[in-house]
Each structure stands twice: as C-alpha cells, then as structure tokens.
PDB file of C-alpha atoms in Angstrom:
ATOM      1  CA  VAL A   1       0.000   0.000   0.000  1.00  0.00           C
ATOM      2  CA  GLU A   2       1.274   3.429  -0.937  1.00  0.00           C
ATOM      3  CA  ALA A   3      -0.335   6.763  -0.093  1.00  0.00           C
ATOM      4  CA  ASP A   4      -0.044  10.504  -0.477  1.00  0.00           C
ATOM      5  CA  GLU A   5      -2.457  13.213   0.603  1.00  0.00           C
ATOM      6  CA  ASP A   6      -4.765  12.759  -2.399  1.00  0.00           C
ATOM      7  CA  HIS A   7      -4.433   9.082  -3.402  1.00  0.00           C
ATOM      8  CA  LEU A   8      -4.040   5.634  -1.965  1.00  0.00           C
ATOM      9  CA  LEU A   9      -2.801   2.675  -3.985  1.00  0.00           C
ATOM     10  CA  ALA A  10      -3.327  -0.891  -2.799  1.00  0.00           C
ATOM     11  CA  LEU A  11      -2.372  -4.115  -4.522  1.00  0.00           C
ATOM     12  CA  VAL A  12      -5.622  -6.070  -4.590  1.00  0.00           C
ATOM     13  CA  GLU A  13      -4.641  -9.229  -6.418  1.00  0.00           C
ATOM     14  CA  HIS A  14      -1.435 -10.558  -7.815  1.00  0.00           C
ATOM     15  CA  GLY A  15      -1.241 -13.603 -10.026  1.00  0.00           C
ATOM     16  CA  GLU A  16       1.478 -15.112 -12.158  1.00  0.00           C
ATOM     17  CA  ARG A  17       0.726 -12.869 -15.113  1.00  0.00           C
ATOM     18  CA  ALA A  18      -1.736 -10.255 -13.905  1.00  0.00           C
ATOM     19  CA  GLU A  19      -2.064  -7.740 -11.186  1.00  0.00           C
ATOM     20  CA  HIS A  20      -4.924  -5.459 -10.223  1.00  0.00           C
ATOM     21  CA  ARG A  21      -4.366  -2.220  -8.401  1.00  0.00           C
ATOM     22  CA  LEU A  22      -6.954  -0.228  -6.528  1.00  0.00           C
ATOM     23  CA  VAL A  23      -6.339   3.490  -6.650  1.00  0.00           C
ATOM     24  CA  VAL A  24      -8.527   5.555  -4.366  1.00  0.00           C
ATOM     25  CA  GLU A  25      -8.721   9.224  -5.173  1.00  0.00           C
ATOM     26  CA  PHE A  26     -10.211  11.361  -2.445  1.00  0.00           C
ATOM     27  CA  GLY A  27     -12.285  14.208  -3.894  1.00  0.00           C
ATOM     28  CA  ALA A  28     -11.964  17.824  -2.841  1.00  0.00           C
ATOM     29  CA  VAL A  29     -14.610  17.363  -0.146  1.00  0.00           C
ATOM     30  CA  PHE A  30     -13.411  13.818   0.650  1.00  0.00           C
ATOM     31  CA  GLU A  31     -16.966  12.474   0.878  1.00  0.00           C
ATOM     32  CA  GLU A  32     -17.045  10.262  -2.185  1.00  0.00           C
ATOM     33  CA  VAL A  33     -14.899   7.226  -2.757  1.00  0.00           C
ATOM     34  CA  GLY A  34     -13.756   7.332  -6.366  1.00  0.00           C
ATOM     35  CA  LEU A  35     -11.907   4.289  -7.612  1.00  0.00           C
ATOM     36  CA  ALA A  36      -9.682   3.688 -10.555  1.00  0.00           C
ATOM     37  CA  LEU A  37      -9.008   0.023 -11.190  1.00  0.00           C
ATOM     38  CA  GLN A  38      -5.844  -0.652 -13.125  1.00  0.00           C
ATOM     39  CA  HIS A  39      -5.107  -3.987 -14.724  1.00  0.00           C
ATOM     40  CA  ASP A  40      -1.731  -5.084 -15.995  1.00  0.00           C
ATOM     41  CA  ASP A  41      -1.833  -8.369 -17.898  1.00  0.00           C
ATOM     42  CA  GLY A  42       1.901  -8.350 -18.514  1.00  0.00           C
ATOM     43  CA  ALA A  43       1.488  -7.685 -22.230  1.00  0.00           C
ATOM     44  CA  GLY A  44       3.392  -4.419 -21.974  1.00  0.00           C
ATOM     45  CA  GLU A  45       0.555  -2.185 -23.118  1.00  0.00           C
ATOM     46  CA  ASP A  46      -0.291   0.433 -20.518  1.00  0.00           C
ATOM     47  CA  GLU A  47      -3.585   2.232 -20.660  1.00  0.00           C
ATOM     48  CA  ASP A  48      -3.275   6.004 -20.331  1.00  0.00           C
ATOM     49  CA  GLU A  49      -6.413   6.272 -18.215  1.00  0.00           C
ATOM     50  CA  PRO A  50      -7.572   3.483 -15.923  1.00  0.00           C
ATOM     51  CA  HIS A  51     -11.269   2.638 -15.800  1.00  0.00           C
ATOM     52  CA  GLN A  52     -12.803   4.800 -13.061  1.00  0.00           C
ATOM     53  CA  ARG A  53     -15.880   3.958 -11.033  1.00  0.00           C
ATOM     54  CA  ARG A  54     -17.669   5.588  -8.137  1.00  0.00           C
ATOM     55  CA  LEU A  55     -18.580   3.304  -5.257  1.00  0.00           C
ATOM     56  CA  GLY A  56     -20.527   5.539  -2.957  1.00  0.00           C
ATOM     57  CA  LYS A  57     -19.910   7.891  -0.103  1.00  0.00           C
ATOM     58  CA  HIS A  58     -19.803   8.494   3.599  1.00  0.00           C
ATOM     59  CA  LYS A  59     -21.609  11.325   5.357  1.00  0.00           C
ATOM     60  CA  GLY A  60     -18.469  13.385   5.854  1.00  0.00           C
ATOM     61  CA  GLU A  61     -14.873  12.834   4.887  1.00  0.00           C
ATOM     62  CA  VAL A  62     -13.367   9.467   3.984  1.00  0.00           C
ATOM     63  CA  LEU A  63     -10.420   9.049   6.358  1.00  0.00           C
ATOM     64  CA  SER A  64      -9.064   5.533   5.815  1.00  0.00           C
ATOM     65  CA  MET A  65      -9.143   2.577   3.447  1.00  0.00           C
ATOM     66  CA  ALA A  66      -8.027  -1.031   3.170  1.00  0.00           C
ATOM     67  CA  ALA A  67      -8.426  -3.638   0.438  1.00  0.00           C
ATOM     68  CA  LEU A  68      -8.618  -7.419   0.679  1.00  0.00           C
ATOM     69  CA  VAL A  69      -9.395 -10.402  -1.506  1.00  0.00           C
ATOM     70  CA  LEU A  70     -11.895 -12.621   0.332  1.00  0.00           C
ATOM     71  CA  PRO A  71     -11.358 -16.408   0.441  1.00  0.00           C
ATOM     72  CA  ASP A  72     -13.974 -16.833  -2.325  1.00  0.00           C
ATOM     73  CA  GLY A  73     -11.909 -14.548  -4.606  1.00  0.00           C
ATOM     74  CA  THR A  74     -14.058 -11.426  -4.225  1.00  0.00           C
ATOM     75  CA  PRO A  75     -12.027  -8.213  -3.923  1.00  0.00           C
ATOM     76  CA  VAL A  76     -13.426  -5.744  -1.382  1.00  0.00           C
ATOM     77  CA  ALA A  77     -12.556  -2.264  -0.175  1.00  0.00           C
ATOM     78  CA  ILE A  78     -13.216  -1.139   3.386  1.00  0.00           C
ATOM     79  CA  THR A  79     -13.450   2.614   3.962  1.00  0.00           C
ATOM     80  CA  GLY A  80     -13.571   4.510   7.247  1.00  0.00           C
ATOM     81  CA  GLY A  81     -15.188   7.894   7.588  1.00  0.00           C
ATOM     82  CA  ARG A  82     -15.914  10.924   9.664  1.00  0.00           C
ATOM     83  CA  ASP A  83     -19.477   9.574  10.048  1.00  0.00           C
ATOM     84  CA  ASN A  84     -18.213   7.089  12.714  1.00  0.00           C
ATOM     85  CA  LYS A  85     -18.728   4.177  10.306  1.00  0.00           C
ATOM     86  CA  ALA A  86     -16.766   1.860   8.071  1.00  0.00           C
ATOM     87  CA  ARG A  87     -18.282   0.602   4.828  1.00  0.00           C
ATOM     88  CA  VAL A  88     -17.475  -2.556   2.881  1.00  0.00           C
ATOM     89  CA  TRP A  89     -17.657  -2.401  -0.919  1.00  0.00           C
ATOM     90  CA  ASP A  90     -17.679  -5.324  -3.367  1.00  0.00           C
ATOM     91  CA  LEU A  91     -15.241  -4.377  -6.126  1.00  0.00           C
ATOM     92  CA  THR A  92     -16.586  -6.892  -8.642  1.00  0.00           C
ATOM     93  CA  ASP A  93     -19.860  -5.002  -9.091  1.00  0.00           C
ATOM     94  CA  ASP A  94     -19.262  -1.781  -7.086  1.00  0.00           C
ATOM     95  CA  SER A  95     -22.002  -2.658  -4.613  1.00  0.00           C
ATOM     96  CA  TRP A  96     -22.189  -1.802  -0.931  1.00  0.00           C
ATOM     97  CA  ARG A  97     -22.005  -4.958   1.232  1.00  0.00           C
ATOM     98  CA  HIS A  98     -22.043  -3.831   4.869  1.00  0.00           C
ATOM     99  CA  THR A  99     -21.934  -0.806   7.131  1.00  0.00           C
ATOM    100  CA  LEU A 100     -19.820  -1.408  10.227  1.00  0.00           C
ATOM    101  CA  THR A 101     -21.291   0.663  13.059  1.00  0.00           C
ATOM    102  CA  GLY A 102     -20.252   0.943  16.685  1.00  0.00           C
ATOM    103  CA  HIS A 103     -17.575   3.619  16.966  1.00  0.00           C
ATOM    104  CA  THR A 104     -18.635   6.861  18.665  1.00  0.00           C
ATOM    105  CA  HIS A 105     -16.071   8.951  16.769  1.00  0.00           C
ATOM    106  CA  ASP A 106     -14.408   9.010  13.312  1.00  0.00           C
ATOM    107  CA  VAL A 107     -13.019   5.774  11.864  1.00  0.00           C
ATOM    108  CA  THR A 108      -9.437   6.907  11.289  1.00  0.00           C
ATOM    109  CA  GLY A 109      -7.797   3.549  10.602  1.00  0.00           C
ATOM    110  CA  VAL A 110      -8.797   0.374   8.765  1.00  0.00           C
ATOM    111  CA  ALA A 111      -6.855  -2.832   8.172  1.00  0.00           C
ATOM    112  CA  ALA A 112      -7.962  -6.247   6.919  1.00  0.00           C
ATOM    113  CA  MET A 113      -6.754  -9.836   6.761  1.00  0.00           C
ATOM    114  CA  VAL A 114      -7.931 -13.424   6.423  1.00  0.00           C
ATOM    115  CA  LEU A 115      -7.541 -15.411   9.649  1.00  0.00           C
ATOM    116  CA  PRO A 116      -6.025 -18.924   9.602  1.00  0.00           C
ATOM    117  CA  ASP A 117      -9.545 -20.437   9.871  1.00  0.00           C
ATOM    118  CA  GLY A 118     -10.514 -18.659   6.624  1.00  0.00           C
ATOM    119  CA  VAL A 119     -12.593 -15.884   8.200  1.00  0.00           C
ATOM    120  CA  PRO A 120     -11.971 -12.470   6.604  1.00  0.00           C
ATOM    121  CA  VAL A 121     -11.863  -9.649   9.160  1.00  0.00           C
ATOM    122  CA  ALA A 122     -11.405  -5.905   9.281  1.00  0.00           C
ATOM    123  CA  VAL A 123      -9.948  -4.008  12.226  1.00  0.00           C
ATOM    124  CA  THR A 124     -11.051  -0.404  12.708  1.00  0.00           C
ATOM    125  CA  VAL A 125      -9.693   2.219  15.104  1.00  0.00           C
ATOM    126  CA  SER A 126     -11.086   5.527  16.241  1.00  0.00           C
ATOM    127  CA  PRO A 127     -10.355   8.540  18.464  1.00  0.00           C
ATOM    128  CA  ASP A 128     -13.026   7.000  20.739  1.00  0.00           C
ATOM    129  CA  GLN A 129      -9.954   5.020  21.906  1.00  0.00           C
ATOM    130  CA  THR A 130     -11.263   1.647  20.747  1.00  0.00           C
ATOM    131  CA  ALA A 131     -10.320  -0.936  18.157  1.00  0.00           C
ATOM    132  CA  ARG A 132     -13.034  -3.195  16.775  1.00  0.00           C
ATOM    133  CA  VAL A 133     -12.795  -6.457  14.835  1.00  0.00           C
ATOM    134  CA  TRP A 134     -15.448  -7.152  12.194  1.00  0.00           C
ATOM    135  CA  ASP A 135     -16.391 -10.334  10.331  1.00  0.00           C
ATOM    136  CA  LEU A 136     -16.447  -9.309   6.671  1.00  0.00           C
ATOM    137  CA  ARG A 137     -18.759 -12.194   5.720  1.00  0.00           C
ATOM    138  CA  ASP A 138     -21.759 -10.575   7.417  1.00  0.00           C
ATOM    139  CA  GLY A 139     -20.543  -7.260   8.894  1.00  0.00           C
ATOM    140  CA  SER A 140     -20.908  -8.397  12.497  1.00  0.00           C
ATOM    141  CA  GLN A 141     -18.583  -7.358  15.300  1.00  0.00           C
ATOM    142  CA  ARG A 142     -16.536 -10.388  16.435  1.00  0.00           C
ATOM    143  CA  SER A 143     -15.948  -9.381  20.052  1.00  0.00           C
ATOM    144  CA  ALA A 144     -16.212  -6.532  22.530  1.00  0.00           C
ATOM    145  CA  PRO A 145     -14.239  -3.422  21.530  1.00  0.00           C
ATOM    146  CA  LEU A 146     -10.635  -3.338  22.667  1.00  0.00           C
ATOM    147  CA  LYS A 147     -10.110  -0.284  24.886  1.00  0.00           C
ATOM    148  CA  LEU A 148      -6.804   1.244  23.817  1.00  0.00           C
ATOM    149  CA  GLY A 149      -6.331   3.924  26.475  1.00  0.00           C
ATOM    150  CA  CYS A 150      -5.104   6.394  23.869  1.00  0.00           C
ATOM    151  CA  GLU A 151      -6.116   7.829  20.528  1.00  0.00           C
ATOM    152  CA  PRO A 152      -4.821   5.482  17.811  1.00  0.00           C
ATOM    153  CA  HIS A 153      -3.045   6.947  14.805  1.00  0.00           C
ATOM    154  CA  GLY A 154      -3.144   3.833  12.651  1.00  0.00           C
ATOM    155  CA  VAL A 155      -3.651   0.081  12.486  1.00  0.00           C
ATOM    156  CA  ARG A 156      -2.082  -2.758  10.492  1.00  0.00           C
ATOM    157  CA  CYS A 157      -2.857  -6.477  10.319  1.00  0.00           C
ATOM    158  CA  LEU A 158      -0.172  -9.069   9.668  1.00  0.00           C
ATOM    159  CA  HIS A 159       0.773 -12.685  10.202  1.00  0.00           C
ATOM    160  CA  LEU A 160       3.821 -13.583  12.267  1.00  0.00           C
ATOM    161  CA  ALA A 161       6.319 -16.100  10.858  1.00  0.00           C
ATOM    162  CA  ASP A 162       4.477 -18.935  12.623  1.00  0.00           C
ATOM    163  CA  GLY A 163       1.145 -17.866  11.055  1.00  0.00           C
ATOM    164  CA  THR A 164      -0.264 -16.157  14.155  1.00  0.00           C
ATOM    165  CA  PRO A 165      -2.473 -13.218  13.118  1.00  0.00           C
ATOM    166  CA  VAL A 166      -1.860  -9.919  14.926  1.00  0.00           C
ATOM    167  CA  ALA A 167      -3.163  -6.379  14.760  1.00  0.00           C
ATOM    168  CA  VAL A 168      -0.777  -3.524  15.504  1.00  0.00           C
ATOM    169  CA  VAL A 169      -2.100  -0.141  16.635  1.00  0.00           C
ATOM    170  CA  HIS A 170       0.190   2.837  17.058  1.00  0.00           C
ATOM    171  CA  ASN A 171       0.078   6.205  18.766  1.00  0.00           C
ATOM    172  CA  VAL A 172       2.897   8.721  18.326  1.00  0.00           C
ATOM    173  CA  LEU A 173       3.221   9.403  22.069  1.00  0.00           C
ATOM    174  CA  LYS A 174       2.178   6.062  23.584  1.00  0.00           C
ATOM    175  CA  GLY A 175       3.934   3.703  21.147  1.00  0.00           C
ATOM    176  CA  VAL A 176       2.658   0.437  19.699  1.00  0.00           C
ATOM    177  CA  ARG A 177       0.055  -1.989  21.007  1.00  0.00           C
ATOM    178  CA  VAL A 178      -0.166  -5.511  19.584  1.00  0.00           C
ATOM    179  CA  TRP A 179      -2.921  -8.061  20.041  1.00  0.00           C
TER     180      TRP A 179
END
C-alpha cells in the first residue's frame, strides 16, 4: 500500500501474469470514494487512463481505506469515515455490502486480513480510543471493543512467521500496542 495526501494505492490481487491495483482518489470534499481500477496483464501495453468507477460515499470525509481479496476470490474495499462508520464495498460489481457501526467517533484507521480459519476480518480504530474487529462475511462485530487507552493513529494487520495473526495499533506518544 502506498499513499499521499490525495491518493491511496493498494495491490488487490497478484497472479502469475496479472495484477490489479486499486487506486482511491479522495475528492476535494473527501466524501465520495472514487476508484480507478488498473489492470496489468503483462502484455506491456499500458492504458493512459484506468477505468474509473464511483462506489458511494460516507456522510463526511473518507479518512481511511483497506483492500482485501476474500477467500472466495471477491475483492473488497473497506473505507472509514468521519461519520463514525466503516463501509465494505464489493469491487466486482461496485455494490455496498455492509456498514460497520459501533464507533462513537471518526473511523481513522482500517486494516484487513484473512484469519487462519478462513474468516476475513477488518480491524477499525477511532479517536473513541477503541479498536473493533469485524467479520467481513456478514458485517458483524466479532468481540467486545478493545479499549486502547489512547487515541490510535493507525492500524495494520499481519501474520507472524508462525502464522499467528496480529493487529498492531500505534500512537505517536504512547507507542505500539499488539494483540
């Protein structure tokens, strides 16, 4: 994943000969999620303009985004917004799948991964000082919110070398919290 103040690029799928990239361009008011899907089939011909689609919007600014390919092969985007919600979008048909509600403040960080048991999850963080884990199959919250004790500045999901899934939350002053 690469980002600057106006764009975010995430590798959505990578095969032997093809790769799909999800480019999110935040509009001037940051409310709409505009996507440009780029496809490189390895043939060496680059398109000047990627196909652009509009997924939908939050009520307020879009603050965070993650992308994941579900175990069934469906690529999804998860966006977090100033409306205290995260939204899950199906990138095969641009449809809205779920709204993840529960935070009492902006959703400033989103990360996603597939657990070893095959369950796809998203982790969201908020200035309400909580992290929440969501089941992306149905949009349900998997457990009680984790109380962080500080305002998180970001979240990442990863697998340790032994396959153990972890979420890492950071705060500039308080450091890193792993669970």
